[in-house]
Coordinates of C-alpha atoms in Angstrom, one line a residue:
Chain A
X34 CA 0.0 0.0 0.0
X35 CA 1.4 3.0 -1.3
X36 CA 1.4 6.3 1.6
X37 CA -0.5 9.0 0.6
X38 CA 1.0 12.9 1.6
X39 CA -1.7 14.6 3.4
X40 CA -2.8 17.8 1.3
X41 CA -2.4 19.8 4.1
X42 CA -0.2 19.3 7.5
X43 CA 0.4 22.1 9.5
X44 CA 3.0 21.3 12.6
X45 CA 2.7 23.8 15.5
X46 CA 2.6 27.2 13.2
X47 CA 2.5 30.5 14.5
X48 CA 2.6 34.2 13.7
X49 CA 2.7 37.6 15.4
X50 CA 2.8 40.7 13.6
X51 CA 5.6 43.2 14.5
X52 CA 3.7 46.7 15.4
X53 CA 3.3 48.9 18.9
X54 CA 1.9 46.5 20.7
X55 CA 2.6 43.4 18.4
X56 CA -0.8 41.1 17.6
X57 CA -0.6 37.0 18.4
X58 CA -2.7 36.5 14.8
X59 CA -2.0 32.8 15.4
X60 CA -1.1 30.8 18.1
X61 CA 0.4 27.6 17.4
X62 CA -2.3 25.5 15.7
X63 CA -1.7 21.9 13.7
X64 CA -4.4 20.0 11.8
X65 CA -4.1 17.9 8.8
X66 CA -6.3 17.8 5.3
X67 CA -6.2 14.7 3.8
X68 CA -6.4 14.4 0.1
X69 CA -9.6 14.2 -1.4
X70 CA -10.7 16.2 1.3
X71 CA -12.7 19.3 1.7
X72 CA -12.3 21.2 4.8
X73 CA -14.4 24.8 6.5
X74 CA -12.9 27.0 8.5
X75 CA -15.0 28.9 10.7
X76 CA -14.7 32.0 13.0
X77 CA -15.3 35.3 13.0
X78 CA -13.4 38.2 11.7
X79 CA -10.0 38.4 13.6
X80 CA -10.1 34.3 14.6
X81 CA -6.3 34.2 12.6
X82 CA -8.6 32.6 9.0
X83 CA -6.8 34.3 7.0
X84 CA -3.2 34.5 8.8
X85 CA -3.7 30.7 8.3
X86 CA -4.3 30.9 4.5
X87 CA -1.7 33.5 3.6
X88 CA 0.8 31.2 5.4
X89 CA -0.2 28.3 3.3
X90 CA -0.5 30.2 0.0
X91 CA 3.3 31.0 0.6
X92 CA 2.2 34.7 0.7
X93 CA 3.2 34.9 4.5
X94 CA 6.0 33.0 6.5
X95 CA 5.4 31.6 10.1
X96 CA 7.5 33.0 13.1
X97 CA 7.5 29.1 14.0
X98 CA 6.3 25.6 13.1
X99 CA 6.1 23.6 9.6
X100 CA 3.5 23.2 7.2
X101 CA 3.4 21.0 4.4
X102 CA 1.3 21.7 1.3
X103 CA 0.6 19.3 -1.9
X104 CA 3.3 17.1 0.1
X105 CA 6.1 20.0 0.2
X106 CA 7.2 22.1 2.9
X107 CA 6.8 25.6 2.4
X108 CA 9.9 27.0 1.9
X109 CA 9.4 25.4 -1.4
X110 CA 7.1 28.4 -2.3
X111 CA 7.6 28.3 -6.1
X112 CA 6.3 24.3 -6.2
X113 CA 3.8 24.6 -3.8
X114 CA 2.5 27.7 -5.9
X115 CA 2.5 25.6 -9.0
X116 CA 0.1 23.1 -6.8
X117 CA -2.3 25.4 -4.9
X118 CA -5.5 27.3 -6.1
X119 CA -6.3 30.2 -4.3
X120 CA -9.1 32.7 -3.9
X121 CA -8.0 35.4 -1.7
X122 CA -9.4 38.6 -2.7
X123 CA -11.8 37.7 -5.8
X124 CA -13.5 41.6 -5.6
X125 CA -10.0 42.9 -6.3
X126 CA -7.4 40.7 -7.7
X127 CA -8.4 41.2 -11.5
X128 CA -7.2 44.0 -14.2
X129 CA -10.4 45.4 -14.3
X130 CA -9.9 46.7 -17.8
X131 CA -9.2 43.6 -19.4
X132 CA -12.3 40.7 -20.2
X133 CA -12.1 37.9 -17.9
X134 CA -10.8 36.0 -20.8
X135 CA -7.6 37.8 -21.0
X136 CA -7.2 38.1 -17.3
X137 CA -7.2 34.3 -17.1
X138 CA -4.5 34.1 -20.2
X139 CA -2.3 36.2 -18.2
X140 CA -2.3 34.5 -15.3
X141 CA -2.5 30.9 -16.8
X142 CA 0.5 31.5 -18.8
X143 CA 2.9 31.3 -15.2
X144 CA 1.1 27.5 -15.2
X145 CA 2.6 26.9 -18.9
X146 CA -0.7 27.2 -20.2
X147 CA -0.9 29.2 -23.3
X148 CA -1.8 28.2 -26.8
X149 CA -3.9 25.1 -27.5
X150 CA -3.8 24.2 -24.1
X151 CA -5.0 27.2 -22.3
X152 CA -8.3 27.4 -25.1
X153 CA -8.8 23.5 -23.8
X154 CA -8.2 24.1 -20.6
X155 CA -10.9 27.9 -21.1
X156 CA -13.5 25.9 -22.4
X157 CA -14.0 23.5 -20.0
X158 CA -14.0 26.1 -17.0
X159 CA -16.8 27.8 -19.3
X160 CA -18.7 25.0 -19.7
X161 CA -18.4 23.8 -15.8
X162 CA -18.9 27.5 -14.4
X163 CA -21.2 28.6 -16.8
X164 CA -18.8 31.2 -17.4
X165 CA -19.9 32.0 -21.3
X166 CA -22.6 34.7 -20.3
X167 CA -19.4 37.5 -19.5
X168 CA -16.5 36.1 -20.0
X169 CA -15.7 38.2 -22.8
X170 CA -16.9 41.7 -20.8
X171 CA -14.5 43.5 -18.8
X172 CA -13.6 42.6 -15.4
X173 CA -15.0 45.9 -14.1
X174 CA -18.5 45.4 -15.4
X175 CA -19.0 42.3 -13.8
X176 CA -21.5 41.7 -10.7
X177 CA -19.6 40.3 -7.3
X178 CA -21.5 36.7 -8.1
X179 CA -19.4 36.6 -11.6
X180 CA -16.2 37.7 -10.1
X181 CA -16.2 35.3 -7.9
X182 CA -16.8 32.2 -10.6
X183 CA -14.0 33.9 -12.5
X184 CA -11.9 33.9 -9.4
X185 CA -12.6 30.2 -9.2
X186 CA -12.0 29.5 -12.4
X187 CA -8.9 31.0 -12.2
X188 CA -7.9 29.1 -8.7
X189 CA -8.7 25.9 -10.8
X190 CA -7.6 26.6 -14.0
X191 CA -4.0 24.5 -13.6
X192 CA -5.5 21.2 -11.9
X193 CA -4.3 22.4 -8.4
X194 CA -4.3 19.3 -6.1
X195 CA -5.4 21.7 -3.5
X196 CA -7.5 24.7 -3.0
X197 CA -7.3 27.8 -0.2
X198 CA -10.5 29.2 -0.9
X199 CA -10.1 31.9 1.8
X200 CA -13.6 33.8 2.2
X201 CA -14.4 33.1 -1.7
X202 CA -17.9 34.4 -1.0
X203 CA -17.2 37.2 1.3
X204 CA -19.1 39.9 -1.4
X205 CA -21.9 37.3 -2.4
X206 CA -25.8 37.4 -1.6
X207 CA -26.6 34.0 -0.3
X208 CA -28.3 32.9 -4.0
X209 CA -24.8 33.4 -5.5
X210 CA -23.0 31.7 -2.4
X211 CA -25.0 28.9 -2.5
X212 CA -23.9 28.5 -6.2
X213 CA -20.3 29.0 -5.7
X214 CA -20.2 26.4 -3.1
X215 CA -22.3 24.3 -5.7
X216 CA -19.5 24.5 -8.2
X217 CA -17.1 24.0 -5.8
X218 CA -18.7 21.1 -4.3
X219 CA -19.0 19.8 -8.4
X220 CA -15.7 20.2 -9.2
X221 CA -14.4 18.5 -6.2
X222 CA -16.6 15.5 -6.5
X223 CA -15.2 15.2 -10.2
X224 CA -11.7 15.4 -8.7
X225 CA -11.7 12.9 -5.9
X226 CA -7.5 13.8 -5.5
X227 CA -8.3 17.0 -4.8
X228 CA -8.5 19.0 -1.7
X229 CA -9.6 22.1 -0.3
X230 CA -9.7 24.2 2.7
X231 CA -12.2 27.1 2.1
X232 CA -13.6 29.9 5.1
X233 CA -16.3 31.1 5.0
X234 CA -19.1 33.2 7.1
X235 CA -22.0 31.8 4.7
X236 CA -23.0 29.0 7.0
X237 CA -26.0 28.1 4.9
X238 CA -24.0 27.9 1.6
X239 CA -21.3 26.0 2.8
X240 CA -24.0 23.1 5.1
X241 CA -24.4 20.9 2.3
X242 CA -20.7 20.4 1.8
X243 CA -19.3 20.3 5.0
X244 CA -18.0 17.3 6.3
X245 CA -15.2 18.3 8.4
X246 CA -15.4 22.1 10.5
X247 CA -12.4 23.6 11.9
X248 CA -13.2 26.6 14.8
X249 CA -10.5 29.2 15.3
X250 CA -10.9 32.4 17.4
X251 CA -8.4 34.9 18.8
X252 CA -5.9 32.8 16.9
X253 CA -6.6 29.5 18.6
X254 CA -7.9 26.1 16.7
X255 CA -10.7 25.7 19.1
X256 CA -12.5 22.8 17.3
X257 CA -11.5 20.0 14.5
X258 CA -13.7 17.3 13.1
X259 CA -17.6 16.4 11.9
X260 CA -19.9 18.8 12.7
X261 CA -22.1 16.7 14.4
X262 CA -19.1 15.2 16.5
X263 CA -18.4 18.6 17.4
X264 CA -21.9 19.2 18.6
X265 CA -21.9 16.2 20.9
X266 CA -18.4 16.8 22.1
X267 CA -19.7 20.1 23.2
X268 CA -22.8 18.7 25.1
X269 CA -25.5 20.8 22.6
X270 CA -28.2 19.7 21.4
X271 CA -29.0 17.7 18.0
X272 CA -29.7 20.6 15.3
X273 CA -32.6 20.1 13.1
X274 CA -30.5 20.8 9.8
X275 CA -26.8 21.4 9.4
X276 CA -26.9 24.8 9.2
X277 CA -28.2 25.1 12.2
X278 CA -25.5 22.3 13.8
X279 CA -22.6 24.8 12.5
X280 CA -24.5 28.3 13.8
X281 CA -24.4 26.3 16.9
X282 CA -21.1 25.4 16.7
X283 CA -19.7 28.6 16.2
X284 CA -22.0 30.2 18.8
X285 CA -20.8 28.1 21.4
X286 CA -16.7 28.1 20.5
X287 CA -17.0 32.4 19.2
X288 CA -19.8 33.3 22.0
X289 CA -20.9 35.4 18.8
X290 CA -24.8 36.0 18.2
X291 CA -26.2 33.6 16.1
X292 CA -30.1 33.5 14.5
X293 CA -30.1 30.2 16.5
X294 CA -28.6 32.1 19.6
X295 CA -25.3 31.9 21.3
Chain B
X257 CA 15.4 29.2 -12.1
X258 CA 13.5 28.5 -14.9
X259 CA 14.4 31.0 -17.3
X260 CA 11.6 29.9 -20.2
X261 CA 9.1 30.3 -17.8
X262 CA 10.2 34.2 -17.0
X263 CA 9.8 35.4 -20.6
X264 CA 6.7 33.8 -21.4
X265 CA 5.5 35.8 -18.6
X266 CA 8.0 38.8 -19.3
X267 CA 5.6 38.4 -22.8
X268 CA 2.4 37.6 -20.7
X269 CA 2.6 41.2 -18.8
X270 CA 3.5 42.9 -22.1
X271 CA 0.8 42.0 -23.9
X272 CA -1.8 42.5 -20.9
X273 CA -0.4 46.0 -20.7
X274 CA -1.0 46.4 -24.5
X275 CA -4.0 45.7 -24.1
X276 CA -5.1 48.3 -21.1
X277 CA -3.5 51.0 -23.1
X278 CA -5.4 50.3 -25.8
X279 CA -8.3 51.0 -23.5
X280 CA -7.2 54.7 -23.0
X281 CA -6.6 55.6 -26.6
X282 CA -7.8 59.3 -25.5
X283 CA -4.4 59.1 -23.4
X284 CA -2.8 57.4 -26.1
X285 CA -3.4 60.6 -28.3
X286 CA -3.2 63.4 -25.6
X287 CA 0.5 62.0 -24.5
X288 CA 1.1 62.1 -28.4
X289 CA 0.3 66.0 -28.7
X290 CA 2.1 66.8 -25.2
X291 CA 5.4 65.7 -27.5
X292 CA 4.7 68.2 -29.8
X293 CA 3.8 70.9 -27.1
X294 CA 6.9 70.2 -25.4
X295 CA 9.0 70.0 -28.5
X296 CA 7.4 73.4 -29.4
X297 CA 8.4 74.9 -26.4
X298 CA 11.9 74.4 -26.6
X299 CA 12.7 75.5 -29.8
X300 CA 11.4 78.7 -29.2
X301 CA 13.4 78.7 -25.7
X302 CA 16.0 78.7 -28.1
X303 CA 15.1 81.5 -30.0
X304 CA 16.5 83.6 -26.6
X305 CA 19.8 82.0 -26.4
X306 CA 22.4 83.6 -28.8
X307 CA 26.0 83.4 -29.1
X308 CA 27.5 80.2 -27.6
X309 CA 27.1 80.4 -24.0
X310 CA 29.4 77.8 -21.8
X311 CA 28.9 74.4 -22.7
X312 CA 26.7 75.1 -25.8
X313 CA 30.2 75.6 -27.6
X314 CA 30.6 71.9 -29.5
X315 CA 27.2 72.4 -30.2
X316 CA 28.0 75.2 -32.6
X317 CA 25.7 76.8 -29.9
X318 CA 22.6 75.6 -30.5
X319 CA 20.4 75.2 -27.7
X320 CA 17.2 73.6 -29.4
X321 CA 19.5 70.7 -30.3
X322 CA 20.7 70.5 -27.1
X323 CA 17.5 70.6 -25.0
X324 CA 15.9 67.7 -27.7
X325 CA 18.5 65.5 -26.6
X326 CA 18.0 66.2 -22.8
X327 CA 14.0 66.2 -23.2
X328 CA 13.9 63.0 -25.6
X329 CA 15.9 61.0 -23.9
X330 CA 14.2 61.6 -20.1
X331 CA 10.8 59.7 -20.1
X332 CA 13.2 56.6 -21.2
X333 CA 15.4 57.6 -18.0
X334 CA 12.1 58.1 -15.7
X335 CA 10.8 54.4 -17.1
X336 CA 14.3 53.3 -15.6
X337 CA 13.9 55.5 -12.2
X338 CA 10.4 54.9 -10.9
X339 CA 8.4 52.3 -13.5
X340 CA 9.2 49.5 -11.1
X341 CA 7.9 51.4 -8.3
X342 CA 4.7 53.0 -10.1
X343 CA 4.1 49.2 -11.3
X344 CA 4.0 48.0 -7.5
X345 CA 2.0 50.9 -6.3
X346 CA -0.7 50.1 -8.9
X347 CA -0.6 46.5 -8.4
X348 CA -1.0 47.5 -4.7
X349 CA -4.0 49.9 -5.0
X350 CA -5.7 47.5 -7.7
X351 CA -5.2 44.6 -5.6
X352 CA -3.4 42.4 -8.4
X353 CA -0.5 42.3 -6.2
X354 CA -1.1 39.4 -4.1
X355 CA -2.6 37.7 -6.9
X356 CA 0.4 38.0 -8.6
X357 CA 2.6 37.0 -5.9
X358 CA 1.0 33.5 -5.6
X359 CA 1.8 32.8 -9.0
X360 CA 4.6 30.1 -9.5
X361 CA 6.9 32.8 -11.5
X362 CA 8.8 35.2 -9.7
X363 CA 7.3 38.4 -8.3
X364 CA 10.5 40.4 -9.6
X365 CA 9.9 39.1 -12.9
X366 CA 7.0 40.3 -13.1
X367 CA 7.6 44.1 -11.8
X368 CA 10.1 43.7 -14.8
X369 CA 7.5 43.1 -17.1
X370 CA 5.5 45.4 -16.0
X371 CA 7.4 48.2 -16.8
X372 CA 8.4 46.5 -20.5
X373 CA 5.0 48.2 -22.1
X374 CA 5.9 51.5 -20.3
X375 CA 9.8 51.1 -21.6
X376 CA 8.8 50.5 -25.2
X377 CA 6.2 53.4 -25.5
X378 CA 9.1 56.0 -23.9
X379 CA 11.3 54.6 -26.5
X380 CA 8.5 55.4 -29.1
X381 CA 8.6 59.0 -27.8
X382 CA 12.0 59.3 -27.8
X383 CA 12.4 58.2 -31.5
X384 CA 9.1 61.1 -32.3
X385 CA 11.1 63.8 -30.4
X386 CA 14.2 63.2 -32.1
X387 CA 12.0 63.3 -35.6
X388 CA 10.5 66.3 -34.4
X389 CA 13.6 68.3 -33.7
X390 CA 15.1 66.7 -36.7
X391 CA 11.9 67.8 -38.9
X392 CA 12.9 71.7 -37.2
X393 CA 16.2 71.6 -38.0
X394 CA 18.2 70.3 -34.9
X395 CA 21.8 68.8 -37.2
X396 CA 21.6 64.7 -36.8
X397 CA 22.8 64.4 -40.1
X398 CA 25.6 62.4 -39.3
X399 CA 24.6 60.9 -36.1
X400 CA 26.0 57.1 -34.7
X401 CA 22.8 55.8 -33.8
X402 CA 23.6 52.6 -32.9
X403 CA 26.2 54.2 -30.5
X404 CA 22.9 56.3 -29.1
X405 CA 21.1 52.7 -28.7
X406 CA 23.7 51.1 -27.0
X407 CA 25.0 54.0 -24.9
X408 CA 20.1 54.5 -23.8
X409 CA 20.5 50.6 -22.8
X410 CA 23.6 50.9 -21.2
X411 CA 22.0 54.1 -19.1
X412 CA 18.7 52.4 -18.7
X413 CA 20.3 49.1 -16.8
X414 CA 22.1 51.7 -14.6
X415 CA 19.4 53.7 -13.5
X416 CA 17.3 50.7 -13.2
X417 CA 19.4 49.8 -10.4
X418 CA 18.5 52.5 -8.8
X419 CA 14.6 52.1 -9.6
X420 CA 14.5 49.1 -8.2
X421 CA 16.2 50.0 -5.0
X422 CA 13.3 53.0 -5.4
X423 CA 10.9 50.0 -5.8
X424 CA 12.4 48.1 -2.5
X425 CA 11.5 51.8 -0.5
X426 CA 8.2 51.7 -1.3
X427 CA 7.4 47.8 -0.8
X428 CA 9.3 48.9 3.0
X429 CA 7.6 52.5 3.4
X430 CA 5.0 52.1 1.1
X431 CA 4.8 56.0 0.1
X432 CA 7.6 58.1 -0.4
X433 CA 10.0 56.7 -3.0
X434 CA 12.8 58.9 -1.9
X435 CA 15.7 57.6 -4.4
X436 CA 13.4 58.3 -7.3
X437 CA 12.5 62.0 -6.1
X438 CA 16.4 62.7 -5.1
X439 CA 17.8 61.0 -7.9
X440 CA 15.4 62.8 -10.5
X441 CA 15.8 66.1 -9.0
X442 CA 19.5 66.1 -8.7
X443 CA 19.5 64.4 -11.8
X444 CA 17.4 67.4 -13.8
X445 CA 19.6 70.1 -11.9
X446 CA 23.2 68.4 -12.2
X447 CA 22.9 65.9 -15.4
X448 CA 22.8 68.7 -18.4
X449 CA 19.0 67.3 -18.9
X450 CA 17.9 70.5 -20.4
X451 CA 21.2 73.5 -19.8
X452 CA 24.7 72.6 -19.4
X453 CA 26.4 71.4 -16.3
X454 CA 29.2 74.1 -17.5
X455 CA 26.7 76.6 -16.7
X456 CA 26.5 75.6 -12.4
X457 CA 29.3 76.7 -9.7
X458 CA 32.4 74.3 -10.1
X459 CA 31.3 71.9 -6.7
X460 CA 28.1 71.5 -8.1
X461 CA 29.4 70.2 -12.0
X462 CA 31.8 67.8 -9.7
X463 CA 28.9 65.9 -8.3
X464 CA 26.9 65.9 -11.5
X465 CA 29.5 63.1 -12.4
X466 CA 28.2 61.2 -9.9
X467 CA 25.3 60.7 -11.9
X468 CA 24.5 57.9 -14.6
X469 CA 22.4 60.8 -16.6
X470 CA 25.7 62.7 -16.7
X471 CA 27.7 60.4 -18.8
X472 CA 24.3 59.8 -21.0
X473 CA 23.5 62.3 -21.9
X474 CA 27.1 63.4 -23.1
X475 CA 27.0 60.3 -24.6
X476 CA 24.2 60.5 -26.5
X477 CA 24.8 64.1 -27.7
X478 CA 28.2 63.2 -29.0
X479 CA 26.8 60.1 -31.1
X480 CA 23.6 62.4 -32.2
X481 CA 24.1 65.7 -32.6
X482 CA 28.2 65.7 -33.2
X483 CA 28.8 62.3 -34.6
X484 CA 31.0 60.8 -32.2
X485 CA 33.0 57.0 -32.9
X486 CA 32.6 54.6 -31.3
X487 CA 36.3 55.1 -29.6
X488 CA 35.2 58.6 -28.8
X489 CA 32.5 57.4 -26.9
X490 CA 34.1 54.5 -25.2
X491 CA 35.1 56.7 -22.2
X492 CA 30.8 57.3 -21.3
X493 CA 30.3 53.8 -22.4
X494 CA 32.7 52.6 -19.9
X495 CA 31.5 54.3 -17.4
X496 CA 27.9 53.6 -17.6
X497 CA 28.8 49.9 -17.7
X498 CA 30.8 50.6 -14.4
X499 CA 27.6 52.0 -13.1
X500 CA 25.5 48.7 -14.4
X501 CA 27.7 46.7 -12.8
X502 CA 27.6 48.4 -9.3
X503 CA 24.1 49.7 -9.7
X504 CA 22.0 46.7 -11.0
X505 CA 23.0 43.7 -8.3
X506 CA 22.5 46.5 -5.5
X507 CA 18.9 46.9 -6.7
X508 CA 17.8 43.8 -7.4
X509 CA 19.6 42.7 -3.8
X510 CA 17.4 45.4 -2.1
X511 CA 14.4 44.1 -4.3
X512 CA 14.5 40.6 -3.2
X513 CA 15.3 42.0 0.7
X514 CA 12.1 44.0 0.6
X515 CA 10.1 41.7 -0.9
X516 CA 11.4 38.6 1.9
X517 CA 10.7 41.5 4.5
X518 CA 6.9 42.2 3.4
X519 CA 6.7 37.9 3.6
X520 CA 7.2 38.8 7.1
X521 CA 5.3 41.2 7.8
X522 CA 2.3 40.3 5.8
X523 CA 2.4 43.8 4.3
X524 CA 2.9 42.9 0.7
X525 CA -0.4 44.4 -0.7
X526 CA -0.7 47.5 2.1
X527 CA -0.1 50.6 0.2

């Protein structure tokens, strides 16, 4: 039997920001994602989300720990960027003056897609997105809900074995949300071998797809594992759907305000 | 390093910044006639200048000739001084920063290729000034233009050393690109952009020579406007490769030091 790498493993990683006074954004956390897996982060703003992401994505670098992504450690940035898909800011990370056609060229062409391949590789994310409606209009004209598809598109465009989908719908009304985490949830049952770890505050969206919630507040993995697990871990009471289960959940490990209390 | 990888993106960016220009074609045009305006300008500047002040002298004391020179030759220079910079701060303020950060090719890379669209329309200027002055008389007739070419690379690299330690300030202090403003000022005062050196108090012409523009712009007058070999310009050749060589690794070593220093601090797309 052959050993497969986790998609994710993060040993004991932390971070502070320098400043007057300095701010703990993560306190040393680990958690694994196996492959194949998808993974929600919840918490609220400030919980260290997307300390954890930018960390991942290479963006960032620890003060201590290791993290492994796509099997490599991180100081391999350049490699573990060739295997990662990220949506980090999908409102503002676009020449707005170019179509969302030449906006994916550009950045497909780092992959080594261009030519034959990257028109393959365009109409199949068209097709599976439903892309065709704008992809030929500027950037700048689109609506939040088509930003955000192109941002996926974009995260998936190279066959990334993993995904850091870090608040993808952050700028979404919940119709839209629940149809990014539709497409998401599609893609990812085509691609059994492929992972992802996605935050989000769109509880309802994300319900159908969750499998696996992690908690983080104040910097601090407070909760890892099924939701319902979690629920009867934390002595509450059996949730009527799984949206309600995680609202729950994230009452009880944020103390935030719920619609199904604290 | 994966060298095949850089200039497919190095084409990549130029082609995406083709294409935004191309999107501003009012700018496009209004850029066009600020050539003329400026070109204009000067030769009837030089209207007031008679007799053959300091300086002017091996220029058979023309001034309009001289000024083209100096005012076709300093958008090229500006490219070189504070493109890599502009093309971080609008990265930063459009947010494409961080998106282009987590792309497998190198983030310097890209900050080059930014600034190749940028380089290759100030170039395009350049050649329209130098027909303009040529078109009013400014003598090219028997210039060594591939002596110019060589000596506007050779001066580009050098300042670009210093752009990109400009670039490396504002990643660090995110406004206030201080080489680019002190270099550009001292460099419009000192360098003989548009009057001679010959003209300011002796300490002052010492430390123009401190300068890459200095040499350049000697350099290119002597191939343009007088004709100069290629042995009589070896001198401002040399020493513009003297400042490539000193000026180019210090940049791209503060560059890559900024850049690690942002992965620190998280501050990468602040601006």
């Amino acid at each position: 039997m052959t050993h497969q790498p986790d998609a994710i493993r993060v040993d004991a990683i932390s971070k502070t920001y320098s400043g007057k006074p300095p701010v703990q954004a993560l306190h040393p956390i680990s958690f694994a994602v196996g492959a194949g897996e998808m993974v929600v982060v919840l918490g609220p703003n400030g919980a260290g989300k997307t300390t954890l992401f930018k960390i991942l994505a290479t963006l960032l670098r620890s003060d201590s720990g290791e993290a492994w992504v796509a099997g490599l450690p991180l100081t391999r940035s350049r490699e573990v960027r060739a295997q990662v898909g990220v949506i980090s800011d999908p409102d503002r990370s676009f020449f707005w003056r170019l179509d969302g056609r030449e906006n994916l060229r550009f950045f497909a062409a780092s992959y080594g897609l261009r030519g034959p391949a990257f028109a393959r590789r365009l109409d199949e994310l068209v097709a599976a997105l439903n892309l065709g409606e704008f992809i030929t209009r500027r950037v700048g004209s689109l609506s939040s809900g088509q930003r955000g598809r192109l941002a996926l598109a974009r995260a998936l465009f190279h066959h990334p074995t993993v995904l850091l989908l870090d608040e993808p719908t952050r700028s979404l009304d919940p119709a839209a949300a629940g149809d990014f985490m539709r497409l998401l949830g599609d893609y990812l049952h085509h691609h059994p071998r492929a992972s992802a770890l996605v935050s989000t505050h769109r509880l309802g969206a994300a319900a159908p797809f969750v499998r696996r919630a992690l908690v983080m507040n104040h910097g601090r993995l407070l909760a890892d594992g099924p939701p319902e697990a979690l629920m009867q871990q934390a002595g509450l009471p059996a949730a009527a759907t799984r949206t309600e289960a995680l609202a729950r959940l994230y009452a009880h490990y944020t103390g935030a305000e719920t619609e199904y209390g604290r | 390093m994966d060298v095949s990888n850089w200039l497919i993106m190095l084409w990549a960016a130029f082609r995406r910044d083709v294409k935004i220009a191309l999107t501003y074609r009012l700018a496009f045009v209004l850029r066009f006639l600020s050539t003329l305006f400026q070109v204009a300008v000067f030769y009837f500047i030089s209207k007031l200048v008679t007799g053959s002040p300091p300086g002017l002298e091996q220029y058979n004391g023309n001034y309009f000739a001289y000024a083209l020179v100096g005012l076709a030759f300093w958008r090229l220079f500006g490219i070189s001084l504070s493109g890599y910079a502009g093309a971080i701060t609008e990265a930063q303020q459009m947010g494409t920063l961080e998106a282009q950060a987590l792309l497998p090719t190198p983030l310097p890379v890209l900050i080059f290729g930014a600034n190749l669209w940028p380089y290759l329309y100030a170039f395009g200027e350049t050649l329209t000034y130098l027909l303009l002055g040529l078109l009013l008389g400014a003598p090219m007739a028997g210039a060594n233009p591939l002596a110019a070419l060589l000596i506007a690379l050779l001066a580009s690299l050098a300042i670009s050393g210093l752009g990109l330690m400009g670039a490396a300030m504002i990643l660090v202090f995110k406004r206030g690109n201080a080489v680019s403003w002190v270099v550009e000022a001292a460099a419009g005062l000192l360098a003989g952009a548009y009057f001679p050196p010959e003209l300011l108090p002796p300490p002052l012409q010492k430390l123009s020579w401190l300068l890459p523009h200095t040499y350049a712009l000697n350099g290119l007058r002597g191939a343009l406007l007088k004709g100069d070999s290629w042995r009589q310009l070896a001198p401002a050749m040399l020493a513009l490769l003297a400042f490539v060589i000193v000026l180019l690794p210090a940049g791209v070593i503060s560059l890559r030091w900024a850049l690690g220093r942002a992965q620190i601090k998280g501050n990468l797309a602040q601006y």
